[in-house]
Coordinates of C-alpha atoms and ligand atoms in Angstrom, one line a residue:
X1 CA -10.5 -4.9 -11.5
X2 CA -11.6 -3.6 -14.7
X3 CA -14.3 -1.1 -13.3
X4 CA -11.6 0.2 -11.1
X5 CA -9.4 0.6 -14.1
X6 CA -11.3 2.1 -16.3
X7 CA -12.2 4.7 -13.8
X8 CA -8.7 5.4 -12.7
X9 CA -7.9 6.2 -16.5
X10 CA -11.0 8.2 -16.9
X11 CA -11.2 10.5 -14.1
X12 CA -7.4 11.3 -14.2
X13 CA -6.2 8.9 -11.6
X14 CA -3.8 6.8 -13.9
X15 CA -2.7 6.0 -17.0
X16 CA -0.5 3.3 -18.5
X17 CA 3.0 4.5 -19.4
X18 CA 3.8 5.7 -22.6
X19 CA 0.1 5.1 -23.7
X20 CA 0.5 6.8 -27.8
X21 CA 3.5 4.2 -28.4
X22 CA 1.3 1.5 -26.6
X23 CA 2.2 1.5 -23.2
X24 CA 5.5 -0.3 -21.7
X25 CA 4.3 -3.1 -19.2
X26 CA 3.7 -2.5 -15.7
X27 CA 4.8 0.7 -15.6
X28 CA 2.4 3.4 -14.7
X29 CA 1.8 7.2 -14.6
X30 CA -0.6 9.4 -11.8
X31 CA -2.5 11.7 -13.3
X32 CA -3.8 14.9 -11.8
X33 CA -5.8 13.7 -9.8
X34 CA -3.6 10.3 -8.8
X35 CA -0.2 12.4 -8.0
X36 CA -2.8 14.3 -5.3
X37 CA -4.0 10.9 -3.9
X38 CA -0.2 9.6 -3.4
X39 CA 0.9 13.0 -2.3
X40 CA -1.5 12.4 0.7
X41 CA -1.2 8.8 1.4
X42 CA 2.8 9.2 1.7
X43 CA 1.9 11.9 4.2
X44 CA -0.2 10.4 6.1
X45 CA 2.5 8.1 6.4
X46 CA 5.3 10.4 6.9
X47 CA 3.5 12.4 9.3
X48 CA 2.4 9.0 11.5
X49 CA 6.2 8.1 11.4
X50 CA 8.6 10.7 11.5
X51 CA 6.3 13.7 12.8
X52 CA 4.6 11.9 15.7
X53 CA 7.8 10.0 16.4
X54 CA 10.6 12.0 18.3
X55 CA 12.8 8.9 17.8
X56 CA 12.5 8.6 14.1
X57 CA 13.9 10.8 11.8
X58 CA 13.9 10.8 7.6
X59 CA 16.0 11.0 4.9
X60 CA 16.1 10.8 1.1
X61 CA 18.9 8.7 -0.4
X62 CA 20.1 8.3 -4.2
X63 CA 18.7 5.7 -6.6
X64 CA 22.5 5.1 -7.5
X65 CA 24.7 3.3 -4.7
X66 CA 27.8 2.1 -4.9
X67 CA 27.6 -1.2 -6.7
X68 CA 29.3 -3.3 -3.7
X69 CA 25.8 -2.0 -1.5
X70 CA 24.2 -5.0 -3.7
X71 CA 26.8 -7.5 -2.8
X72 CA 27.1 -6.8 0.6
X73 CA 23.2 -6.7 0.8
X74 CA 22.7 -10.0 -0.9
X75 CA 20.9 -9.0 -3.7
X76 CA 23.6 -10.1 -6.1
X77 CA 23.0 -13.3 -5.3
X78 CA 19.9 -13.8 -3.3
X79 CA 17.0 -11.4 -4.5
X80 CA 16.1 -14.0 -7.0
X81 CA 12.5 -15.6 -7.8
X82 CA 11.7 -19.0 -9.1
X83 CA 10.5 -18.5 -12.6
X84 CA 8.5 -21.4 -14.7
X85 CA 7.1 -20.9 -18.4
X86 CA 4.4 -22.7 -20.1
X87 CA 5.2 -24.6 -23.1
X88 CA 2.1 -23.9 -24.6
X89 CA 1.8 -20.2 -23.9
X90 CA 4.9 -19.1 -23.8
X91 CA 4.0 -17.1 -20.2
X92 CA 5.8 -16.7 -17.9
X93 CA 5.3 -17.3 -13.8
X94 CA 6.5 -17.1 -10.7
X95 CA 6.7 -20.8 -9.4
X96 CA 5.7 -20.0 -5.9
X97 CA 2.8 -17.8 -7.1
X98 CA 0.6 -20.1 -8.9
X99 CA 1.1 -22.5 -5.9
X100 CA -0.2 -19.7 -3.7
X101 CA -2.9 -18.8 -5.7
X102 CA -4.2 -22.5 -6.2
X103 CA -4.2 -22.1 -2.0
X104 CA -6.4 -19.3 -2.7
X105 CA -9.1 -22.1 -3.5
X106 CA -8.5 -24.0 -0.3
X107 CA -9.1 -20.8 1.9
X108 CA -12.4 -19.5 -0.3
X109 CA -13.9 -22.7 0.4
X110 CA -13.4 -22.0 4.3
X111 CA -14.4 -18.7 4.0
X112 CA -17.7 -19.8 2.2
X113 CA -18.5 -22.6 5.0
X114 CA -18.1 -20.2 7.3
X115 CA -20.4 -17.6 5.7
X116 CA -22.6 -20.8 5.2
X117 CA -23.1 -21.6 9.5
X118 CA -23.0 -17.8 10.1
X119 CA -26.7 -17.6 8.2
X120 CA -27.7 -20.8 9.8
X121 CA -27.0 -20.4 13.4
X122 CA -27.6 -16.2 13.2
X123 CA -26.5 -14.4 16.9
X124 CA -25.3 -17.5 18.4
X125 CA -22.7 -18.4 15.8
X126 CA -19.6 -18.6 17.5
X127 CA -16.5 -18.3 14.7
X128 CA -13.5 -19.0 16.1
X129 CA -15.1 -22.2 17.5
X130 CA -16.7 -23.4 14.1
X131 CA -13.2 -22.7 12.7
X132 CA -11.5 -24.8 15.5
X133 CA -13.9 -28.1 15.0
X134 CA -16.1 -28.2 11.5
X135 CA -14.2 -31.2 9.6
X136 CA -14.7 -29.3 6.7
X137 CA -12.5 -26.1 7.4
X138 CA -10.1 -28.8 9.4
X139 CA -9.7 -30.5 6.2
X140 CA -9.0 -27.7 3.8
X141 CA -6.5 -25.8 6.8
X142 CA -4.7 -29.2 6.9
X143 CA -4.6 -29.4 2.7
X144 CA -3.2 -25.6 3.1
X145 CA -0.4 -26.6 5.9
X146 CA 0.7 -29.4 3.8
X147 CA 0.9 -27.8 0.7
X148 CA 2.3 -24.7 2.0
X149 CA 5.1 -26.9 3.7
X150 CA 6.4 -28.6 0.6
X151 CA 6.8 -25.3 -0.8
X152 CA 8.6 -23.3 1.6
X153 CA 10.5 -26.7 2.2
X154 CA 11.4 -26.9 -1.7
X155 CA 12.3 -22.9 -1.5
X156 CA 14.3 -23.3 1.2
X157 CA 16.6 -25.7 0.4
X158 CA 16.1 -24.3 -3.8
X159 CA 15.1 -27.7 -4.6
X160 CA 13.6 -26.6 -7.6
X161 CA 13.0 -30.5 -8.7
X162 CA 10.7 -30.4 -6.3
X163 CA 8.8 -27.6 -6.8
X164 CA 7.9 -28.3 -10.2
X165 CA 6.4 -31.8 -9.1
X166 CA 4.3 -30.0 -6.5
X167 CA 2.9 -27.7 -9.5
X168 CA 2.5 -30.7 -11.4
X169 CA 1.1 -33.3 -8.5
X170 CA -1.3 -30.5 -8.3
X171 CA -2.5 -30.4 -11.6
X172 CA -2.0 -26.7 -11.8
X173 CA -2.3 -24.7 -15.1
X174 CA -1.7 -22.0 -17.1
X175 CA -4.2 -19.6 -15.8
X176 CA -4.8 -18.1 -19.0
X177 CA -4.7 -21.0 -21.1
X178 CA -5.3 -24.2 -19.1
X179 CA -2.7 -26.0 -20.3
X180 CA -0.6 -28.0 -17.9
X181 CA 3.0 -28.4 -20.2
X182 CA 5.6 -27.0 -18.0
X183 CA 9.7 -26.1 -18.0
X184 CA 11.7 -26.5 -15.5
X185 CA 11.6 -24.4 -12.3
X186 CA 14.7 -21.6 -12.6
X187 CA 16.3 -18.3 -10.6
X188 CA 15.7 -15.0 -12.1
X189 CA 17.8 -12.3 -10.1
X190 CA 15.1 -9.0 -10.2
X191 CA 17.7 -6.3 -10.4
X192 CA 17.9 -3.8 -12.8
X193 CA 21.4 -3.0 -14.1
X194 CA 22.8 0.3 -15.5
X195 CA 26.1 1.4 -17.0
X196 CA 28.1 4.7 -15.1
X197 CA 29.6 6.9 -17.8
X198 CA 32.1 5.8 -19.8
X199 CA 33.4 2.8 -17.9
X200 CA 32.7 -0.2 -20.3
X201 CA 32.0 -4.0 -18.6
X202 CA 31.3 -4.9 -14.9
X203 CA 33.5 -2.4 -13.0
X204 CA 31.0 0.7 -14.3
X205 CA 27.9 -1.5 -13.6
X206 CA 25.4 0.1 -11.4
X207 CA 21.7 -1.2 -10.1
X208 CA 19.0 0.7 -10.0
X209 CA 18.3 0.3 -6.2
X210 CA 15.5 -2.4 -5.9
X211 CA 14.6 -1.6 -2.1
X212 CA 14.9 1.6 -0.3
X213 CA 16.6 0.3 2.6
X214 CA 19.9 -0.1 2.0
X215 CA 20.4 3.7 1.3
X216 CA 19.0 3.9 5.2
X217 CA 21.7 1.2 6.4
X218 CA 24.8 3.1 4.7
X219 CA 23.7 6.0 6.0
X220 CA 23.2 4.8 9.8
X221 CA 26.4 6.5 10.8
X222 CA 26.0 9.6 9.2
X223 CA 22.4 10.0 10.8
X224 CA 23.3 8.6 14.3
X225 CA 26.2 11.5 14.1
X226 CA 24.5 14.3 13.0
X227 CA 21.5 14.2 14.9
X228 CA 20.9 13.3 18.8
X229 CA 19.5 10.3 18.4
X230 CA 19.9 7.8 20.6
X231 CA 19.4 4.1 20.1
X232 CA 16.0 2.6 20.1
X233 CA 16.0 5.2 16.9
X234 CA 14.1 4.9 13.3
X235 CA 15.1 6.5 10.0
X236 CA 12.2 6.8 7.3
X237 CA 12.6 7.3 3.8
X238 CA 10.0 7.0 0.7
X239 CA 11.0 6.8 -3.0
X240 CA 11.3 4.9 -6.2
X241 CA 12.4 1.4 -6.3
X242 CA 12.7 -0.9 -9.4
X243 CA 12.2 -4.7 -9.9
X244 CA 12.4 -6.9 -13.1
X245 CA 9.2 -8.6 -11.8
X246 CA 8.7 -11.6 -13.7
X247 CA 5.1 -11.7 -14.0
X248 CA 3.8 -7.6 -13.1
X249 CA -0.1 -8.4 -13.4
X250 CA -3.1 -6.6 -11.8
X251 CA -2.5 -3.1 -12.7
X252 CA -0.5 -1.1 -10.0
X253 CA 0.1 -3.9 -7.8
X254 CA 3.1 -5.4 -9.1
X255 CA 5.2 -2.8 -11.2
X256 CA 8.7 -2.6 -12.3
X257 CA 9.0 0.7 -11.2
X258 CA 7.0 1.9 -8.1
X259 CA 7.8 3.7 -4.6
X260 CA 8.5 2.3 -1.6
X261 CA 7.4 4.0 2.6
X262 CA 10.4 2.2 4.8
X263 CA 11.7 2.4 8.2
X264 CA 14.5 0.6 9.6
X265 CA 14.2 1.3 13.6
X266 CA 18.1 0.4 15.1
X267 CA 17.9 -1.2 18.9
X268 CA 19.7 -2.7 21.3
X269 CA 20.6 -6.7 20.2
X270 CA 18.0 -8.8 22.4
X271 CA 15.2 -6.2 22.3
X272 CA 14.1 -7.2 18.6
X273 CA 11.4 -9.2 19.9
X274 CA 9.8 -6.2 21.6
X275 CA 10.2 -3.8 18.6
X276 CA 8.6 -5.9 16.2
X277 CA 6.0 -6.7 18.6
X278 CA 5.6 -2.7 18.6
X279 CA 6.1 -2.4 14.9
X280 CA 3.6 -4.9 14.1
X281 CA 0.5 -3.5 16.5
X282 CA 1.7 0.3 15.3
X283 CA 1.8 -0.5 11.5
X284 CA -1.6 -2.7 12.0
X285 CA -3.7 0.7 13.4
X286 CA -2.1 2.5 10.7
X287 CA -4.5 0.9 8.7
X288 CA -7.0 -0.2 10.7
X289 CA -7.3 3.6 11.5
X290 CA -7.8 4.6 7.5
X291 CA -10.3 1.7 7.2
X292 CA -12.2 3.3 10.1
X293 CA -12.8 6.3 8.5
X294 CA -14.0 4.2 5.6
X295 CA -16.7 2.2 7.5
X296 CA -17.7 5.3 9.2
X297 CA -18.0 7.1 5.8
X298 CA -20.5 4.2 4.5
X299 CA -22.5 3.6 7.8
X300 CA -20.5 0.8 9.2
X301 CA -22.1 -0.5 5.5
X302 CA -18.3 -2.2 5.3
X303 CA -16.6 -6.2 5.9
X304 CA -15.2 -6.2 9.5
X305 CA -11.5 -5.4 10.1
X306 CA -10.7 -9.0 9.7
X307 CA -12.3 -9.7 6.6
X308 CA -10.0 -6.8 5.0
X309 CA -6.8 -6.5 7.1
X310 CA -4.8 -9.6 8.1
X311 CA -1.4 -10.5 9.4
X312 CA 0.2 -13.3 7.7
X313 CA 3.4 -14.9 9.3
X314 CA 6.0 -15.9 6.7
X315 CA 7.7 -19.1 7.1
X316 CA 9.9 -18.7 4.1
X317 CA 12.4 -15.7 5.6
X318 CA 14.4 -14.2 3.7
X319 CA 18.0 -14.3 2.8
X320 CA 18.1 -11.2 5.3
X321 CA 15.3 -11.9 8.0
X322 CA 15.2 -13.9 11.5
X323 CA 11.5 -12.9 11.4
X324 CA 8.8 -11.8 9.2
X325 CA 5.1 -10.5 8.9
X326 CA 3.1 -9.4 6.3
X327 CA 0.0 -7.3 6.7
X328 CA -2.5 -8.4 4.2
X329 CA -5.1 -6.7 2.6
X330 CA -7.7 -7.8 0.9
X331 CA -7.7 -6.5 -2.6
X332 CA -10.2 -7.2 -5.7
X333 CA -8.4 -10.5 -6.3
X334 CA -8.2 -11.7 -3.0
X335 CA -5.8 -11.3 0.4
X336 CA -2.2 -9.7 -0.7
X337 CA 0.9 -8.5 0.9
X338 CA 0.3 -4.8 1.4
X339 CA 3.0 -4.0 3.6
X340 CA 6.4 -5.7 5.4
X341 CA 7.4 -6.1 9.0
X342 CA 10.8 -7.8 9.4
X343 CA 12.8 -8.2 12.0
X344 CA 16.9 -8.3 10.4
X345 CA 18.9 -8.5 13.0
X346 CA 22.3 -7.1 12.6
X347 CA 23.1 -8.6 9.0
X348 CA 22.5 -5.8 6.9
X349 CA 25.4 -3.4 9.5
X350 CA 27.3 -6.1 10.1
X351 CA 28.0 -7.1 6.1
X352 CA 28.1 -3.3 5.2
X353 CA 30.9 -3.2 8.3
X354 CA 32.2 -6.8 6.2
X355 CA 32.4 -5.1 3.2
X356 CA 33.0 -1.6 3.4
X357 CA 35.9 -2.1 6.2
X358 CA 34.0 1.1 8.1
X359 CA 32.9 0.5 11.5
X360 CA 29.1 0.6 12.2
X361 CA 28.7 0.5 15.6
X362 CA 26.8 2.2 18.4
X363 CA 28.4 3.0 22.0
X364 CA 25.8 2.7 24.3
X365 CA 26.1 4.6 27.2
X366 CA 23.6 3.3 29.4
X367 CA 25.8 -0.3 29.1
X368 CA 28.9 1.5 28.8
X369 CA 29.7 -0.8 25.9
X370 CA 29.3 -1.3 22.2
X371 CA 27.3 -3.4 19.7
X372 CA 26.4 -3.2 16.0
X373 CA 22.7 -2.4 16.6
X374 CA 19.7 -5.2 15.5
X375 CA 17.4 -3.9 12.9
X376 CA 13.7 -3.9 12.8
X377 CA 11.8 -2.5 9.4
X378 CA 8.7 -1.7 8.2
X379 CA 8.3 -1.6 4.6
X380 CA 5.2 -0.9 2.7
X381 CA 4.5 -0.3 -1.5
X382 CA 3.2 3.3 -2.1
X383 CA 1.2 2.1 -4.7
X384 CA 0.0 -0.9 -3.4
X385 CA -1.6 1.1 -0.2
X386 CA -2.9 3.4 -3.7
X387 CA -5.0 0.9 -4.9
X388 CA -6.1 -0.5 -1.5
X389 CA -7.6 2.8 -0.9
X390 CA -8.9 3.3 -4.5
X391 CA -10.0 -0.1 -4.4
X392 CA -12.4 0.3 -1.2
X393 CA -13.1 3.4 -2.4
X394 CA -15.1 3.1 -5.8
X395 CA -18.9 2.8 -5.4
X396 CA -21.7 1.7 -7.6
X397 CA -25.2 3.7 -6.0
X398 CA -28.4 3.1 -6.5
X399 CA -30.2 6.5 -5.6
X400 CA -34.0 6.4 -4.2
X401 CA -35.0 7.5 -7.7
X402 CA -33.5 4.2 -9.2
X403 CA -30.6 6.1 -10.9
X404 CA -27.1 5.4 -10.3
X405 CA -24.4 7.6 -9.5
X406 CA -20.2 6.6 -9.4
X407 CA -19.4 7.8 -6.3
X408 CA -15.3 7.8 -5.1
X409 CA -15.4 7.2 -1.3
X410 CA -12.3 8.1 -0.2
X411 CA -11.8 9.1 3.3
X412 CA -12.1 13.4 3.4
X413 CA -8.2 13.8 4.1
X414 CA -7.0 11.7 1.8
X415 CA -9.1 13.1 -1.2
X416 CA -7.6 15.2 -3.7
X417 CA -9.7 17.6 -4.4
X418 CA -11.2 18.6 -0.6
X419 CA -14.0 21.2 -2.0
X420 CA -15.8 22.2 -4.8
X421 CA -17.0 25.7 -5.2
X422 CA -20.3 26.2 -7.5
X423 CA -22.1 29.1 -8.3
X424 CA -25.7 27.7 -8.8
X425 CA -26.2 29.9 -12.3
X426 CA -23.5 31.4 -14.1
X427 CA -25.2 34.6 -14.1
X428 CA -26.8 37.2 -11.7
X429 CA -23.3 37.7 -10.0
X430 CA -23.3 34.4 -8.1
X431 CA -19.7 33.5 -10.1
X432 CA -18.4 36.4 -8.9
X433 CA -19.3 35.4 -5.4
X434 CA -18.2 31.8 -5.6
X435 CA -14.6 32.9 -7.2
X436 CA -14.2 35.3 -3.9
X437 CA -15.0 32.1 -2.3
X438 CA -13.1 29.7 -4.5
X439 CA -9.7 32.2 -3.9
X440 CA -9.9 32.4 -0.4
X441 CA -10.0 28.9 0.1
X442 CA -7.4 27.7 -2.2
X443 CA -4.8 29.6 0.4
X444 CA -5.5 26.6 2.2
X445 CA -6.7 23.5 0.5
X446 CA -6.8 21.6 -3.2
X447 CA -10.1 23.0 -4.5
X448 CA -12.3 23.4 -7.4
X449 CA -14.0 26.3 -9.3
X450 CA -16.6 24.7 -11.8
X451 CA -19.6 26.6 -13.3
X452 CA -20.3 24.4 -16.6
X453 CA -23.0 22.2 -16.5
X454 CA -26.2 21.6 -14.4
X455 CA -25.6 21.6 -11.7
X456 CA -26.4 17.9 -10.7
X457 CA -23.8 16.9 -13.3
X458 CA -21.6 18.8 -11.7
X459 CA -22.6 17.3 -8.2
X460 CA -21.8 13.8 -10.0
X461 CA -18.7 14.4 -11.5
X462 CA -17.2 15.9 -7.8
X463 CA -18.4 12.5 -6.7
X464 CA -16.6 10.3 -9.5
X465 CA -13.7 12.5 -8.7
X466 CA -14.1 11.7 -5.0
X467 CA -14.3 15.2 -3.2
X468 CA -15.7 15.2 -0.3
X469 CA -17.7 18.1 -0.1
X470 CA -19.5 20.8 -2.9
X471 CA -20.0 24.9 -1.7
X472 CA -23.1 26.1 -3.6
X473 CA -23.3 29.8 -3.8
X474 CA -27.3 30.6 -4.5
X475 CA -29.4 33.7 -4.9
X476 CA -30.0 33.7 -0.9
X477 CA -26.0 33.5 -0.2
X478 CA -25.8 37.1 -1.8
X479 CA -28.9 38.2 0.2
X480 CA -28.0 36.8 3.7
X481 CA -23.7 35.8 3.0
X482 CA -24.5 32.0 4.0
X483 CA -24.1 29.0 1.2
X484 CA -25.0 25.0 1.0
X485 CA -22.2 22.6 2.0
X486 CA -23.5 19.4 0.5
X487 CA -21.8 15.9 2.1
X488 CA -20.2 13.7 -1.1
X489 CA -21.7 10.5 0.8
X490 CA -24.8 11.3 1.7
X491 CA -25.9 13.7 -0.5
X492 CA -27.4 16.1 2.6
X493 CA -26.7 19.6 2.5
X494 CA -27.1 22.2 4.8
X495 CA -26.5 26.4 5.0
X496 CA -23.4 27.7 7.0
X497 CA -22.1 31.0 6.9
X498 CA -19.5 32.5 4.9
X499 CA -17.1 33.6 7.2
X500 CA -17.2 30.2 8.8
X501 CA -16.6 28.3 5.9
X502 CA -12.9 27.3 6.4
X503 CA -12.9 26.6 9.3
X504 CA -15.9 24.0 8.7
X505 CA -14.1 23.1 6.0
X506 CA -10.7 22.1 7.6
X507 CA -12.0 20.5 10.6
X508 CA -13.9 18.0 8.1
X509 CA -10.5 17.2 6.0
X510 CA -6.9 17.8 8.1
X511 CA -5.2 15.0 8.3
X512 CA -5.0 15.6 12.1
X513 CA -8.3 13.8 12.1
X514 CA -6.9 10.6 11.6
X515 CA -3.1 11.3 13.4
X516 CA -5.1 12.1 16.4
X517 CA -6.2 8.6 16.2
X518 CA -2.8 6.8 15.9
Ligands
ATP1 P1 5.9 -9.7 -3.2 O1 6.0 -11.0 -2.4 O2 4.5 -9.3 -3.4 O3 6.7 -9.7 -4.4 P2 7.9 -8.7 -1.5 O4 7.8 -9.6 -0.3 O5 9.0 -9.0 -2.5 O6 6.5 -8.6 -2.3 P3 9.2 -6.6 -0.1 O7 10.5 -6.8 -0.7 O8 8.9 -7.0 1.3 O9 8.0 -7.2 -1.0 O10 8.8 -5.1 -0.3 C1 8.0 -4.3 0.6 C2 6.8 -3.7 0.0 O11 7.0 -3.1 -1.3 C3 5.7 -4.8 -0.3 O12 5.0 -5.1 0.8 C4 4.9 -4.1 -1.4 O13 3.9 -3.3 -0.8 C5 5.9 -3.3 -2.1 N1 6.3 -3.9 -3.4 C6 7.2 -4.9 -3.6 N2 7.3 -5.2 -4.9 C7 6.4 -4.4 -5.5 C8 6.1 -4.2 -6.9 N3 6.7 -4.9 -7.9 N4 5.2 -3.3 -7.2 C9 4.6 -2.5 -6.3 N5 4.8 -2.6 -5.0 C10 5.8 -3.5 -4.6

């Protein structure tokens, strides 16, 4: 992580919150360059759900809700984790992570007997069969199954006795410190609470809204009535959520603030099963569809699909799901929930109904009855999908000439900066030339004017930055009106004309490229 840290903060992607008064824990900022990156990524997913999506329409709720939401949505009680300190330390962890992480061990030692057989029996090695019958793997999947049972058991039924003797039978300890002398296992509720004017006590408490969702739920009826929608619908919405995380480590993966990309798609009760089916395969070449233009961009140079994106069934549900998946990805410190697919059934309308005494129901005409509709959702962290793609996207090269250059391989439509124009010399009227160029294109895209520097350095520091492609305006572009397009990845470059400069430009980086894909 720390290379992909450091660079972040260098090159304007993000810096740590309040940084001169020494920073205020997992909370971030986006730089200039960052705020570009997320722009994108959010519309890459706004675009893939509510523009190529008849059925699903968006919204943008408050942070505040009325203060009963919470209760009605079980957060109150139920959006608590199990917390456990370390004598020794004095840190502080989530009980259920370090058991997961310690699993972590168990599946690297799979994945390194597999890597093992691969090398030893080369074209023939059949995978999913050496996974099915090495004792080895067997062994370790079993340890996982066992392991993961106790715990989801111990969560279930909050049997937090039992949970620490799992931690302990385990041996586990402090990661930082080693040492094994543990509290007890307790609930930490992961809301954030404010107060609303002047009303002192509990009656003017309000909670900084720690999902996005439930702004989409109470406003099911207002949507359904002012638009044509018709059930199977979906309403999107993206925007800040906040959780007292317990433990916020690994830079913009856990935060306390950060911004949430969720769908809640309404359908008829007894077609959930379908939708999530749907939900999950859509969601899945979402991603698969970004990591594409990844592997492409490095020469299929890249892990397979599987070895980066994974589905990952939960068996502990929570208080408000009847099923769940998460899609993995496969981040600098191993496989982590990246995104959400749950399937809620009708308990976030039906307590809303409970509590707020309005009706939320749908007449359907095609039944000629009515139902409070089943809920299926697809929930995924803005800046978790951030560093995925920052992540996968920083590069260490080794040129021909032994030298090394930072490269930012991030896929052309996502990329903040899409071009780069250079005058080769700043004299001999090529920057006048390159600004024409430079002012034209701006119209249409995030670009660059830069004429400091060699123009190498330049070259490099367009690569750190991650734009996809440089425009070189040269002695010869004033004699014959052509310049050098030169490719961020491999480094070729090649003469087009002037006047077709845009339009080269924008069939390399419109997000179309990858919607058309979807
Ligand atoms: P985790 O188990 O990692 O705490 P979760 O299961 O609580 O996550 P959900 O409630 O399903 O997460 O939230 C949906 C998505 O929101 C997650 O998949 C993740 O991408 C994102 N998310 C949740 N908590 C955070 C956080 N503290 N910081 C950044 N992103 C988050």
């Amino acid at each position: 992580m720390k290379p992909i840290v450091s660079h972040a903060k260098e090159y304007g992607y993000i810096f740590s919150s309040s940084e001169i008064y020494d920073g205020l824990s997992a909370v971030y900022d986006y730089g200039p360059y960052g705020v570009e990156l997320k722009n994108n990524i959010r519309n890459y997913w706004w675009k893939s759900m509510v523009q190529m999506h008849e059925n699903v329409v968006g919204l943008d709720s408050a942070i505040f809700m009325h203060p009963e939401i919470w209760k009605a949505s079980g957060h109150v009680d139920a959006f608590n984790d199990p917390l456990i300190d370390n004598k020794d330390s004095k840190k502080r962890y989530r009980a259920d992570q370090l058991i997961e992480d310690y699993l972590e061990k168990y599946h690297k030692k799979i994945a390194k007997d597999t890597e093992k057989a691969r090398k030893r029996f080369g074209a023939e090695f059949d995978e999913a069969q050496f996974l099915a019958t090495n004792p080895n793997v067997l062994r370790n999947k079993a340890k996982i199954e066992e392991i993961n049972f106790r715990m989801n058991e111990a969560l279930k039924k909050e049997d937090f006795a039992a949970l620490k003797a799992l931690i302990e039978e385990l041996g586990i300890a402090d990661p930082e410190t080693g040492s094994k002398n543990w509290t007890d296992v307790r609930m930490f509720n992961l809301m954030f609470s404010t107060q609303l004017g002047t009303i002192a006590g509990e009656t003017g408490k309000l909670y900084l809204r720690p999902e996005t969702a439930q702004g989409i739920f109470v406003n099911f009826l207002n949507v359904l009535k002012s638009t044509r929608q018709k059930i199977p619908f979906g309403i999107a919405q993206t925007g800040k959520a906040f959780r007292n995380e317990i433990v916020a480590r690994q830079f913009i993966f856990r935060m306390r603030e950060f911004e949430q990309m969720e769908m809640q798609f309404f359908v008829r009760p007894g077609e959930e099963e379908k939708w999530y089916t749907y939900w999950k395969e859509k969601r899945m070449k979402w991603h698969r569809t970004l990591y594409y233009q990844d592997i492409k961009i490095n020469n299929s140079n890249r892990p397979s699909f599987d070895q980066i994106l994974r589905f990952h069934k939960h068996e502990k549900l929570a208080h408000y799901a009847r099923a769940a998946v998460d899609i993995e990805f496969h981040f600098p410190f191993g496989f982590r929930e990246l995104e959400g697919i749950h399937s809620r059934g009708d308990f976030d309308l039906a307590r809303h109904q409970e509590f707020s005494g309005k009706k939320l129901r749908y007449f359907d005409p095609e039944l000629g009855s009515g139902y409070v509709p089943s809920v299926v959702e697809t929930s995924i962290g803005l800046d978790r999908m951030f560093l995925a793609v920052f992540s996968q996207a920083l590069d260490e090269e080794t040129l021909e000439d032994g030298s090394q250059r930072t490269v930012l391989r991030l896929p052309a439509e996502l990329a903040p900066v899409k071009v780069a124009v250079l005058p080769l010399l700043k004299k001999d009227g090529l920057p006048e030339e390159a600004r024409q160029v430079f002012d034209r294109l701006k119209l249409e895209f995030m670009c660059q004017y830069d004429e400091k520097d060699a123009i190498g350095k330049r070259y490099r520091r367009q690569d750190a930055i991650g734009t996809p492609y440089c425009l070189t305006v040269d002695h010869q572009t004033l004699e014959d009106q052509t310049l050098t397009i030169r490719e961020r990845d491999s480094m070729k470059q090649e003469r087009i004309p002037l006047e077709k400069v845009g339009e080269v430009v924008k069939e390399k980086v419109q997000m179309e490229n990858l919607l058309r894909q979807l």
